[in-house]
Short mmCIF file of the C-alpha atoms (twelve columns), coordinates in Angstrom:
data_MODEL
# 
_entry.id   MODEL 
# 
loop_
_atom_site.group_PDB 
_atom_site.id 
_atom_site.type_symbol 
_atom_site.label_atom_id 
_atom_site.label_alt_id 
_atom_site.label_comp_id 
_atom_site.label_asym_id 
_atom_site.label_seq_id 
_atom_site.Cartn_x 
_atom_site.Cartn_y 
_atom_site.Cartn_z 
_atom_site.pdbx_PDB_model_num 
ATOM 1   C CA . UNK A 1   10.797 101.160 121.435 1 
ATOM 2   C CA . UNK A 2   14.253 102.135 122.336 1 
ATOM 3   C CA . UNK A 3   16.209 99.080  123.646 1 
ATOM 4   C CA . UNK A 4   19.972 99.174  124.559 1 
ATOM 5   C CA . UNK A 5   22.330 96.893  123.971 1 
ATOM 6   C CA . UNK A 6   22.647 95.826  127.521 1 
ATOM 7   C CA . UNK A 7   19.084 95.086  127.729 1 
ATOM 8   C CA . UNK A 8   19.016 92.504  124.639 1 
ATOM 9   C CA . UNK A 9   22.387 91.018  125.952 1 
ATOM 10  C CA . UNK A 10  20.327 90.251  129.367 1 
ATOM 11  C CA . UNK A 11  17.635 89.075  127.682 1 
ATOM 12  C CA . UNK A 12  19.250 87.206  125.519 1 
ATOM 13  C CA . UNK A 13  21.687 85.535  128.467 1 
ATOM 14  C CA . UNK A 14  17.962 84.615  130.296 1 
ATOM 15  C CA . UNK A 15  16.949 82.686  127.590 1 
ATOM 16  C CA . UNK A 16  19.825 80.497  127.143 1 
ATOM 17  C CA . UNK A 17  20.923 79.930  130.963 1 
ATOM 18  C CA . UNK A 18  17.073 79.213  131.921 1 
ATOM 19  C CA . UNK A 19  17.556 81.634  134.850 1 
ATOM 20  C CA . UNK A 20  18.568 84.560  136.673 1 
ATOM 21  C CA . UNK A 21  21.248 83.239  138.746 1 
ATOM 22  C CA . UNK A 22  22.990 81.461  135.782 1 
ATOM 23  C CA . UNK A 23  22.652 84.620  133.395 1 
ATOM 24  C CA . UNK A 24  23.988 86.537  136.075 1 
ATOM 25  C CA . UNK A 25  27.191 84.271  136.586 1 
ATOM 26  C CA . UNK A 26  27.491 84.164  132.668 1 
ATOM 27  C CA . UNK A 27  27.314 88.203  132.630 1 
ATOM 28  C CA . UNK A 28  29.413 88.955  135.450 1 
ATOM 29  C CA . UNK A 29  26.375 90.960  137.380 1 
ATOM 30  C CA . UNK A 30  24.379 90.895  139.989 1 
ATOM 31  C CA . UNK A 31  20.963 89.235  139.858 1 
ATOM 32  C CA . UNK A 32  19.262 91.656  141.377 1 
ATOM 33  C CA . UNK A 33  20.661 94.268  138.545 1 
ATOM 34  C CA . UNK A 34  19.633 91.515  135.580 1 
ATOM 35  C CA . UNK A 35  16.178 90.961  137.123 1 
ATOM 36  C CA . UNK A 36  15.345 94.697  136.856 1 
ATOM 37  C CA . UNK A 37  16.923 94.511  133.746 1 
ATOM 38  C CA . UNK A 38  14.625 92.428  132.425 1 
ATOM 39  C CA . UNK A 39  12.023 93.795  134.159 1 
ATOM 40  C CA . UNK A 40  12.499 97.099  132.574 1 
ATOM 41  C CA . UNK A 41  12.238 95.499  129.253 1 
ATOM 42  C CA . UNK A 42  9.043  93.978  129.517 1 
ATOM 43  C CA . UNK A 43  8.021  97.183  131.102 1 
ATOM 44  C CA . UNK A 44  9.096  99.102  127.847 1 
ATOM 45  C CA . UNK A 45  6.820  96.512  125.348 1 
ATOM 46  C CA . UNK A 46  4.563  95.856  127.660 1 
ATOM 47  C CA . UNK A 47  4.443  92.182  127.952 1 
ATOM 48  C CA . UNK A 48  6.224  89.259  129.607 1 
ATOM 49  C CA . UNK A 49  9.359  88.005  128.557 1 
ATOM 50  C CA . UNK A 50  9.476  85.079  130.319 1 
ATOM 51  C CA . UNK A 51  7.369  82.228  132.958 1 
ATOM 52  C CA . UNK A 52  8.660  80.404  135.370 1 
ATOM 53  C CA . UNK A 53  7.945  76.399  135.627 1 
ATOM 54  C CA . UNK A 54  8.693  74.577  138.276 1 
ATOM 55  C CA . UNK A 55  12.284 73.688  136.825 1 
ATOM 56  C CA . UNK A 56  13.470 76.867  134.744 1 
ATOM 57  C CA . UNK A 57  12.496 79.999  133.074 1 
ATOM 58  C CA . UNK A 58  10.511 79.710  129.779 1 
ATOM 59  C CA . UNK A 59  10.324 82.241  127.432 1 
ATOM 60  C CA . UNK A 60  6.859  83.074  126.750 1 
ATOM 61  C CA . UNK A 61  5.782  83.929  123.025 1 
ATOM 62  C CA . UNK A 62  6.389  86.886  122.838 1 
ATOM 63  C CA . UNK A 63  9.486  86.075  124.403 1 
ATOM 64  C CA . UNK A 64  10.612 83.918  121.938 1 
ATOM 65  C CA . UNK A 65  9.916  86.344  119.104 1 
ATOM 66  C CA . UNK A 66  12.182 89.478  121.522 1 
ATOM 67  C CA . UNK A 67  15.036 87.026  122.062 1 
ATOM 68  C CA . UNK A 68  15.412 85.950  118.350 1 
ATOM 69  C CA . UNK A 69  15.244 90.160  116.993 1 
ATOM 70  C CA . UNK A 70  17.923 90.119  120.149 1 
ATOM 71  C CA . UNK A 71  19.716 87.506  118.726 1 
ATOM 72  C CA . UNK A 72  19.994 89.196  114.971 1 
ATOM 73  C CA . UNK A 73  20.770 93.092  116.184 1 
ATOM 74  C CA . UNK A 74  23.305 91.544  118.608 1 
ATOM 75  C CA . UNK A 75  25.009 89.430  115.736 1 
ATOM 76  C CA . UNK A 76  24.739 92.315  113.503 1 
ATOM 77  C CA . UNK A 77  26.606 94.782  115.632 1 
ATOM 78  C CA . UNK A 78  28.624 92.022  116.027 1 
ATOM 79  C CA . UNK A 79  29.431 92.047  112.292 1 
ATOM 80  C CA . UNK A 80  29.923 95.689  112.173 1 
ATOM 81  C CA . UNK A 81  32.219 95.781  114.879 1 
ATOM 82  C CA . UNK A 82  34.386 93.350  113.505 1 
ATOM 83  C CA . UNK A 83  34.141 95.662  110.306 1 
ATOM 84  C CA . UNK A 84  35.375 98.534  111.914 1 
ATOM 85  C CA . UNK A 85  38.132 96.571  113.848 1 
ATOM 86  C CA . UNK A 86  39.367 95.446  109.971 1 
ATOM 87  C CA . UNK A 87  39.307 99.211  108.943 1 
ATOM 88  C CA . UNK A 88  41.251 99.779  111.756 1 
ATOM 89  C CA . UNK A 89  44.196 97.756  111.517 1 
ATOM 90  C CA . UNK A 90  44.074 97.661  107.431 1 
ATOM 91  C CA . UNK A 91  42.235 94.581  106.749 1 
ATOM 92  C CA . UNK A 92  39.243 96.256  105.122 1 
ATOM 93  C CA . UNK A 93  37.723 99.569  103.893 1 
ATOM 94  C CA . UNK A 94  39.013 101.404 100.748 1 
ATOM 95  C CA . UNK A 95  42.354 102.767 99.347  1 
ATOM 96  C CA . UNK A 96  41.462 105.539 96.968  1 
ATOM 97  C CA . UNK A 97  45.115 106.053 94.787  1 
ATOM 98  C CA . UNK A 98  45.529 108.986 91.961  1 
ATOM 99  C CA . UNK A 99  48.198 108.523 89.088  1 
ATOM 100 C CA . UNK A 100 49.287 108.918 85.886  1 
ATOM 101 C CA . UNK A 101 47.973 106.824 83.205  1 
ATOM 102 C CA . UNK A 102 51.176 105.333 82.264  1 
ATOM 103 C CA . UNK A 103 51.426 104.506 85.781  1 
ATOM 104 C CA . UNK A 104 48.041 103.075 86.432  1 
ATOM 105 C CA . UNK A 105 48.837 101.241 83.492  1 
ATOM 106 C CA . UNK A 106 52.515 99.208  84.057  1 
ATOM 107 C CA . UNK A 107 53.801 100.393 87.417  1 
ATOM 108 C CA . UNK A 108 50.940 99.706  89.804  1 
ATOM 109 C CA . UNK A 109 48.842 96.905  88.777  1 
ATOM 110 C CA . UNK A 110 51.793 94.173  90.108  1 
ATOM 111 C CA . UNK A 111 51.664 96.518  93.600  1 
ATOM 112 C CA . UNK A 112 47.832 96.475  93.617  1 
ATOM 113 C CA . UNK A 113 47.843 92.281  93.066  1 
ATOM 114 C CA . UNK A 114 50.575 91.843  95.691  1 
ATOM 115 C CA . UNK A 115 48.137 94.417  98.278  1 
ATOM 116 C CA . UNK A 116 45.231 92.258  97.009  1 
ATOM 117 C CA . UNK A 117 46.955 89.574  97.485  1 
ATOM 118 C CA . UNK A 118 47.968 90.440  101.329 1 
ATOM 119 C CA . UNK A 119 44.463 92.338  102.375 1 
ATOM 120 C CA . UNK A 120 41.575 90.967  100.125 1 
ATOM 121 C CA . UNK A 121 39.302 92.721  102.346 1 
ATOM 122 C CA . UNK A 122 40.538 96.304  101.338 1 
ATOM 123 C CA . UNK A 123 38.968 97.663  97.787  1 
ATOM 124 C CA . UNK A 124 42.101 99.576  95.657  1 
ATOM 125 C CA . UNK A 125 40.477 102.344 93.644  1 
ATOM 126 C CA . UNK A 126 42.724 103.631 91.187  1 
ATOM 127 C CA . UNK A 127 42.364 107.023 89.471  1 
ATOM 128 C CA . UNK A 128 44.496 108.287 86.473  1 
ATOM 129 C CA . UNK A 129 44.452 111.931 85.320  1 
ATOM 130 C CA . UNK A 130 47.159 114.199 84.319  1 
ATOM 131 C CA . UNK A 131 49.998 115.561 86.682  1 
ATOM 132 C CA . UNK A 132 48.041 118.609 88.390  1 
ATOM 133 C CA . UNK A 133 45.048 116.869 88.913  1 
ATOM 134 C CA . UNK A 134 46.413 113.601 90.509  1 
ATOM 135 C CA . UNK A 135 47.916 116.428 93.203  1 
ATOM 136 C CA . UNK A 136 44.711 118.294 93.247  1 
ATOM 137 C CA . UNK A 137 42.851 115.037 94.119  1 
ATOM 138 C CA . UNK A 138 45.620 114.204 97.071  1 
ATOM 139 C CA . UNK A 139 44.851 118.210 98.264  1 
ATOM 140 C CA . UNK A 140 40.992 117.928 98.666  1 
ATOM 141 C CA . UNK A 141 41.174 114.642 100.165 1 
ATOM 142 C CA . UNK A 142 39.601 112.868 96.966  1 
ATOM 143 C CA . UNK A 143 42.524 110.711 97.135  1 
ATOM 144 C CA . UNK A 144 44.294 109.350 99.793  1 
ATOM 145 C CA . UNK A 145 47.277 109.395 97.826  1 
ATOM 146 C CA . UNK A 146 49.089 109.857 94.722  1 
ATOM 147 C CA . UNK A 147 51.521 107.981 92.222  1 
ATOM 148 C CA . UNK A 148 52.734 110.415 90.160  1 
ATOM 149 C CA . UNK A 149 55.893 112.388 88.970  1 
ATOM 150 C CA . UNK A 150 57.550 115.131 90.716  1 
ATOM 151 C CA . UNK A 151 60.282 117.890 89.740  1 
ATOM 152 C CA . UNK A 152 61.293 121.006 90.768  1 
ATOM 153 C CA . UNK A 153 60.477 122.081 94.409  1 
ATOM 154 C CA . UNK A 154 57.993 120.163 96.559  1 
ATOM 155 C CA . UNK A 155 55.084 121.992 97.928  1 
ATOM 156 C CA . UNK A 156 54.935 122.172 101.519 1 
ATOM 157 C CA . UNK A 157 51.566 120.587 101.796 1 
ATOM 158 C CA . UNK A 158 52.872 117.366 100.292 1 
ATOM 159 C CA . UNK A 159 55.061 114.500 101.425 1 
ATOM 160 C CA . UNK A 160 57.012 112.942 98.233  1 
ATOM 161 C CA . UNK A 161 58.802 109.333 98.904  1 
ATOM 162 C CA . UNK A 162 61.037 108.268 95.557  1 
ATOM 163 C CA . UNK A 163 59.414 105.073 94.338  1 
ATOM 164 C CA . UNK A 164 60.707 104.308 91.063  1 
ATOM 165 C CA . UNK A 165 62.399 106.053 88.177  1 
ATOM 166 C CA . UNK A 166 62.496 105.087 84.505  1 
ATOM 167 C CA . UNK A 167 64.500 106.654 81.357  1 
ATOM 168 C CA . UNK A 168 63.430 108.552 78.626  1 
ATOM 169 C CA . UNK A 169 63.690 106.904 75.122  1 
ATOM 170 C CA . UNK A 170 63.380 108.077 71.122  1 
ATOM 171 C CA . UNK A 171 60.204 105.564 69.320  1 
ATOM 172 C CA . UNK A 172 60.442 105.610 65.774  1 
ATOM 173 C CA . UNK A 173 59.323 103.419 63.136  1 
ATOM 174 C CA . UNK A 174 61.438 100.279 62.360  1 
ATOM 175 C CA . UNK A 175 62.807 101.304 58.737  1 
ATOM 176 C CA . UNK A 176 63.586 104.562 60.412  1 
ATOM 177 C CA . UNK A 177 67.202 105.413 60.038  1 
ATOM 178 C CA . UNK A 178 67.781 105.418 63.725  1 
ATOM 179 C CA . UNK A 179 66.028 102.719 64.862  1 
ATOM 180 C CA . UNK A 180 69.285 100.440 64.400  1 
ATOM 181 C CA . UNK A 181 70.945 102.237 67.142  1 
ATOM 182 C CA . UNK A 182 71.718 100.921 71.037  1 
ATOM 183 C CA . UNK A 183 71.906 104.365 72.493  1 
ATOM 184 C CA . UNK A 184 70.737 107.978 70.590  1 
ATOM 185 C CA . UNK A 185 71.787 111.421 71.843  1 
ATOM 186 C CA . UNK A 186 69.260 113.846 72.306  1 
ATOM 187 C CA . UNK A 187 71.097 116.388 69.409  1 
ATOM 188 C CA . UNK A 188 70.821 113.694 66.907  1 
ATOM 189 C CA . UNK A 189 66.908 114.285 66.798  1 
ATOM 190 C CA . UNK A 190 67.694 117.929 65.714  1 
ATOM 191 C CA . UNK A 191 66.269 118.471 62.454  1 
ATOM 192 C CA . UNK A 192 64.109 115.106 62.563  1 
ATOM 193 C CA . UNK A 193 60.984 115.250 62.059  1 
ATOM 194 C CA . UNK A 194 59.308 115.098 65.849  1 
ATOM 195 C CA . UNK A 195 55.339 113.841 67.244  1 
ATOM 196 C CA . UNK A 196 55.086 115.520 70.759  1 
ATOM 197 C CA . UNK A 197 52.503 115.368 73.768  1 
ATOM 198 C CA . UNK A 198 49.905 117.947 74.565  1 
ATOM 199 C CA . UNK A 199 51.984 120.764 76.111  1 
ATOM 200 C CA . UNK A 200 49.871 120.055 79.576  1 
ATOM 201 C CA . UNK A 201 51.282 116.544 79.869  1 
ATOM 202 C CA . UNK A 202 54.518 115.731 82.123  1 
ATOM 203 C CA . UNK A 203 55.795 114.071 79.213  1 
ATOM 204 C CA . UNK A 204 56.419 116.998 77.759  1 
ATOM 205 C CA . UNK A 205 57.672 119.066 79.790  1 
ATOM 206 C CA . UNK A 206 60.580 116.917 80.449  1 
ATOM 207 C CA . UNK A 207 61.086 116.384 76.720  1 
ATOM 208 C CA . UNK A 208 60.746 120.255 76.697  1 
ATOM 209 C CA . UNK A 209 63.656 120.272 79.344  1 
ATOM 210 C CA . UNK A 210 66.072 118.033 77.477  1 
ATOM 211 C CA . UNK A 211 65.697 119.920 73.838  1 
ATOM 212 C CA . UNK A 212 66.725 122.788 75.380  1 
ATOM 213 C CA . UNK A 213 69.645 121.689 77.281  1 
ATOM 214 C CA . UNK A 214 70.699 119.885 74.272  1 
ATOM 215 C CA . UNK A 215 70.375 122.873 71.748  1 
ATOM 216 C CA . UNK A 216 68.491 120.229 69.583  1 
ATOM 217 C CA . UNK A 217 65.819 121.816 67.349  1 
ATOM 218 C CA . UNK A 218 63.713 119.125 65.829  1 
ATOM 219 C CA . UNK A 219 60.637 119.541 63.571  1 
ATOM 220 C CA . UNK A 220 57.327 119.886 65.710  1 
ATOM 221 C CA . UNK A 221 54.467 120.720 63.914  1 
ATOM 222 C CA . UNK A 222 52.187 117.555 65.507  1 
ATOM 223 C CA . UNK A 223 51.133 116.969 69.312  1 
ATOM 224 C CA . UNK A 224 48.320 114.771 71.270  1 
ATOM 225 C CA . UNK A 225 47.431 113.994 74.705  1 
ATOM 226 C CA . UNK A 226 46.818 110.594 74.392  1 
ATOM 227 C CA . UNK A 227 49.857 107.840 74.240  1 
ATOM 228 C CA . UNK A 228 48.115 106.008 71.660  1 
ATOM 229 C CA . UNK A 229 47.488 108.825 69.141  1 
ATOM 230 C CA . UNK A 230 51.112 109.953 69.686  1 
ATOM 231 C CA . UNK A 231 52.105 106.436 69.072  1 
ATOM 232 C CA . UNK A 232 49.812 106.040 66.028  1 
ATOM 233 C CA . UNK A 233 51.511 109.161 64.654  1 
ATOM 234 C CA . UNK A 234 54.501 108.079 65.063  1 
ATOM 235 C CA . UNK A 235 53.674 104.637 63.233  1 
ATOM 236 C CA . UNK A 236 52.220 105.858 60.105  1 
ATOM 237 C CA . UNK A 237 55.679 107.748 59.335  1 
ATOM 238 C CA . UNK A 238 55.359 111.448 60.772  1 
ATOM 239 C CA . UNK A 239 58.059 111.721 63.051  1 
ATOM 240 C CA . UNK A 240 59.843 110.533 65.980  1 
ATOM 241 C CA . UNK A 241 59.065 111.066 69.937  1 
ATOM 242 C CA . UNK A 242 60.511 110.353 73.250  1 
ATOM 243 C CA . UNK A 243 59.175 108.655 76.150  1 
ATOM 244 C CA . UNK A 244 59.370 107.293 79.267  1 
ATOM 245 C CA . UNK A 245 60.375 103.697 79.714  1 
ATOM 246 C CA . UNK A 246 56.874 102.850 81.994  1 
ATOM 247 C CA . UNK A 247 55.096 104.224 78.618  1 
ATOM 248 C CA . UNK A 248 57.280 101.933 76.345  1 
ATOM 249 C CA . UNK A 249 54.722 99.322  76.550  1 
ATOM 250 C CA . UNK A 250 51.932 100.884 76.291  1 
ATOM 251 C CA . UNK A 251 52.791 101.890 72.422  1 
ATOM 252 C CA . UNK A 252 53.400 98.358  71.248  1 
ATOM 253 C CA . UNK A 253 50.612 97.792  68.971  1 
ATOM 254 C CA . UNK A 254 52.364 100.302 66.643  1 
ATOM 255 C CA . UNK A 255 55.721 97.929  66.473  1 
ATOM 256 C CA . UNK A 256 57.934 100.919 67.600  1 
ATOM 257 C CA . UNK A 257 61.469 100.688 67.865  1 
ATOM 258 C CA . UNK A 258 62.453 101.786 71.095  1 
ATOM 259 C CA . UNK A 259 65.886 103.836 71.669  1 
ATOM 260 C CA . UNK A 260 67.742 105.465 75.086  1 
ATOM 261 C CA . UNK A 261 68.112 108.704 75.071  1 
ATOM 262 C CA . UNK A 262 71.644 110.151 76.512  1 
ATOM 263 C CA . UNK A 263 73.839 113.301 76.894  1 
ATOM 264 C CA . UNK A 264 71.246 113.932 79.098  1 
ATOM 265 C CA . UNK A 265 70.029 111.151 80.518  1 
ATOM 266 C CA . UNK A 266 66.619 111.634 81.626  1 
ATOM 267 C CA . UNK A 267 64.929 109.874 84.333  1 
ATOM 268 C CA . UNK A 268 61.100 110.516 85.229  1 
ATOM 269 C CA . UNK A 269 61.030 110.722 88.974  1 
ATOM 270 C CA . UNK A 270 58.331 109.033 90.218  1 
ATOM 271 C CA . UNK A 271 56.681 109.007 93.829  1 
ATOM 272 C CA . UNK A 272 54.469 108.331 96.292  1 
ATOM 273 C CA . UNK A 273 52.690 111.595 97.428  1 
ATOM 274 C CA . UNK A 274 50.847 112.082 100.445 1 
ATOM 275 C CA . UNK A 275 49.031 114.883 102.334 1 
ATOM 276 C CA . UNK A 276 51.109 116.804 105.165 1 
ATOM 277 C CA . UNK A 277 49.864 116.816 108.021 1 
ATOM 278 C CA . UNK A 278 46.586 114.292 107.894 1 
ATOM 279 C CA . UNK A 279 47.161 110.928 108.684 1 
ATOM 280 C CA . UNK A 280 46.710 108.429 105.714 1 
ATOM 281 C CA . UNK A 281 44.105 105.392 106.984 1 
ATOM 282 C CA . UNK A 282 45.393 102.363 107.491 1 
ATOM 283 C CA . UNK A 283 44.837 100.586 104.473 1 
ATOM 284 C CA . UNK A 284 46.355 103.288 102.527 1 
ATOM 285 C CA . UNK A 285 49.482 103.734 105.053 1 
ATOM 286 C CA . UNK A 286 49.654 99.868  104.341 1 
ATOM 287 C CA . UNK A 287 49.668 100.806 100.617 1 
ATOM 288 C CA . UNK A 288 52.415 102.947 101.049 1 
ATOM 289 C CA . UNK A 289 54.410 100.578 102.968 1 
ATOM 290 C CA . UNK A 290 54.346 97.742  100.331 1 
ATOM 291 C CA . UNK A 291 54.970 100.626 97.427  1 
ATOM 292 C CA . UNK A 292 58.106 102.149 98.851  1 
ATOM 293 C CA . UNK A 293 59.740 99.832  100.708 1 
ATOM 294 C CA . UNK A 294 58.975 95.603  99.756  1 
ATOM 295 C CA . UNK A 295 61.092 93.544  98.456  1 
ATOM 296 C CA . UNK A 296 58.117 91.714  97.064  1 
ATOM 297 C CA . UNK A 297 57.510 94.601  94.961  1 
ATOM 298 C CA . UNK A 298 57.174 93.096  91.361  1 
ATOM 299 C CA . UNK A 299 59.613 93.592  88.223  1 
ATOM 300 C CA . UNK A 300 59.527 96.918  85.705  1 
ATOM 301 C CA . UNK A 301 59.876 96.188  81.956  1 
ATOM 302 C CA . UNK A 302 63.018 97.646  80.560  1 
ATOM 303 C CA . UNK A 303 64.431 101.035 80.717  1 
ATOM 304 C CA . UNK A 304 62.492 101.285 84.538  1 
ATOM 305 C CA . UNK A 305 63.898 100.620 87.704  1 
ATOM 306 C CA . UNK A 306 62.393 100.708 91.456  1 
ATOM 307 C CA . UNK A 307 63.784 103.386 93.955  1 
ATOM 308 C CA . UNK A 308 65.585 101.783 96.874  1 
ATOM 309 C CA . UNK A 309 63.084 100.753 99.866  1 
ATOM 310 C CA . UNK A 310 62.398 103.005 102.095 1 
ATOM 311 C CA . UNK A 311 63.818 105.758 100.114 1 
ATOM 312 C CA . UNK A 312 64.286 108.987 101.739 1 
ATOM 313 C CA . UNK A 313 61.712 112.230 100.765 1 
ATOM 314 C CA . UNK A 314 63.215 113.960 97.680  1 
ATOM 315 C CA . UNK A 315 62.366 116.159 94.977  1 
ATOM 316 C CA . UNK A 316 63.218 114.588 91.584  1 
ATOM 317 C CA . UNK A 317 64.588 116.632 89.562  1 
ATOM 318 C CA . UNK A 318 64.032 114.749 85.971  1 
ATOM 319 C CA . UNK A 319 67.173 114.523 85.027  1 
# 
């Protein structure tokens, strides 16, 4: 049985004008055309749809029992159509977003409430993995885009748009001897005892950056990839370490004193990234819009600070 839309519609329209001539009208068709409709239908099952009385069409039973399966495929691609019009001007469907975890973790759960907020009907999935792979994910269409941190030159395959920055400052104990101080340059760390990240994090690469422009040689003998461990390190007494200000927060179980960093000052750039040259859906273009350029956009904790909306592409250069 292979029935076409147009054929249940006509049915259907039959049943609830009570005749040809008022289906027809209803339809915007020729009666002729609807009658063979019809006719063509009961042709195809092989029974009649519907008996005339002296005042109307009646649907017979197994009329009745065609028009109500009409009735629920009709409402259903009904349904799905409106589905697809929602996925199609942002309403629904899924945004799939990469990012750091210090990212996923302070910077974009505000944005994700205030998209929830706007679009209920569109699902946020967020991802958090290290630097290369939130890229890698944006590449091979895993993602349809990224929240991450950029420096140094920008692939051409990529679109970067400057979201938000935030500053690089020394955590150390409270009884340790700097934790008194409102501002700490990166040479007076030389010689201190130092907890770094996992040499595949973008944490520490910029750290890596700074020491060396400073000429500051502190004492690194431990390292971890996660921002707890590194804080937990830190806490029991075996060093100091520098982070970013969107990470700040995340270390607060340990009680860390938290100090800017200057002479340099170094910002984490970080951005939205998209695909060149594949168009984003719509949920996730509307994503993007409320990331990079809202007012609405919600408040950083200290030491971070939102780009300017709308902010032109850029590389980010850390510093």
């Amino acid at each position: 049985m292979d029935l076409t839309l147009q054929q249940l519609r006509a049915v259907v329209a039959v049943h609830e004008a009570g005749g040809f001539t008022a289906a027809s009208a209803v339809l915007r068709t020729a009666q002729p055309s609807l009658s063979r409709t019809v006719a063509d239908v009961e042709r195809l099952l092989g029974a009649r749809l519907f008996e005339r009385t002296t005042r109307r069409l009646e649907p017979t039973p197994v009329g009745e029992t065609v028009v109500a399966a009409a009735r629920r495929a009709l409402d259903g691609v009904a349904t799905e159509l409106r589905h697809v019009e929602h996925v199609l001007d942002g309403r629904a469907g899924t945004v799939r977003i990469a990012t750091l975890p210090s990212l996923a973790a302070i910077l974009l759960p505000g944005v994700v409430w205030a998209f929830r907020r706007e679009r209920p009907g569109v699902r946020p999935e967020i991802s958090d993995a290290l630097a290369d792979e939130v890229t890698a994910r944006v590449r091979s269409g895993r993602a349809d885009l990224a929240v991450t941190v950029v420096h140094g030159r920008v692939p051409d395959d990529l679109v970067v748009t400057p979201v938000a920055a935030d500053r690089f400052c020394a955590l150390v104990p409270p009884t340790h001897p700097l934790a008194g101080r409102s501002t700490l340059r990166w040479a007076e760390l030389d010689g201190v005892e130092f907890v770094d990240f996992d040499s595949s994090t973008s944490i520490r690469q910029h750290v890596d950056r700074a020491l060396d422009e400073s000429g500051c040689r502190p004492g690194r003998g431990l390292a971890a990839r996660n921002i707890a461990a590194v804080a937990g390190l830190v806490a029991a007494g075996l060093g100091a370490t520098a982070v970013p200000g969107l990470v700040v927060p995340l270390t607060g179980f340990a009680g860390l004193a938290a100090v800017p960093l200057t002479d340099p000052v170094v910002r984490r750039r970080i951005a939205l990234v998209l695909p060149r040259g594949r168009q984003p859906v719509p949920a996730a273009a509307a994503f993007a819009g409320l990331l990079t350029g809202s007012a609405r956009r919600p408040s950083l904790p200290a030491h971070a600070r939102w780009a300017p909306p709308d902010g032109a592409s850029g590389t980010g250069d850390g510093s």
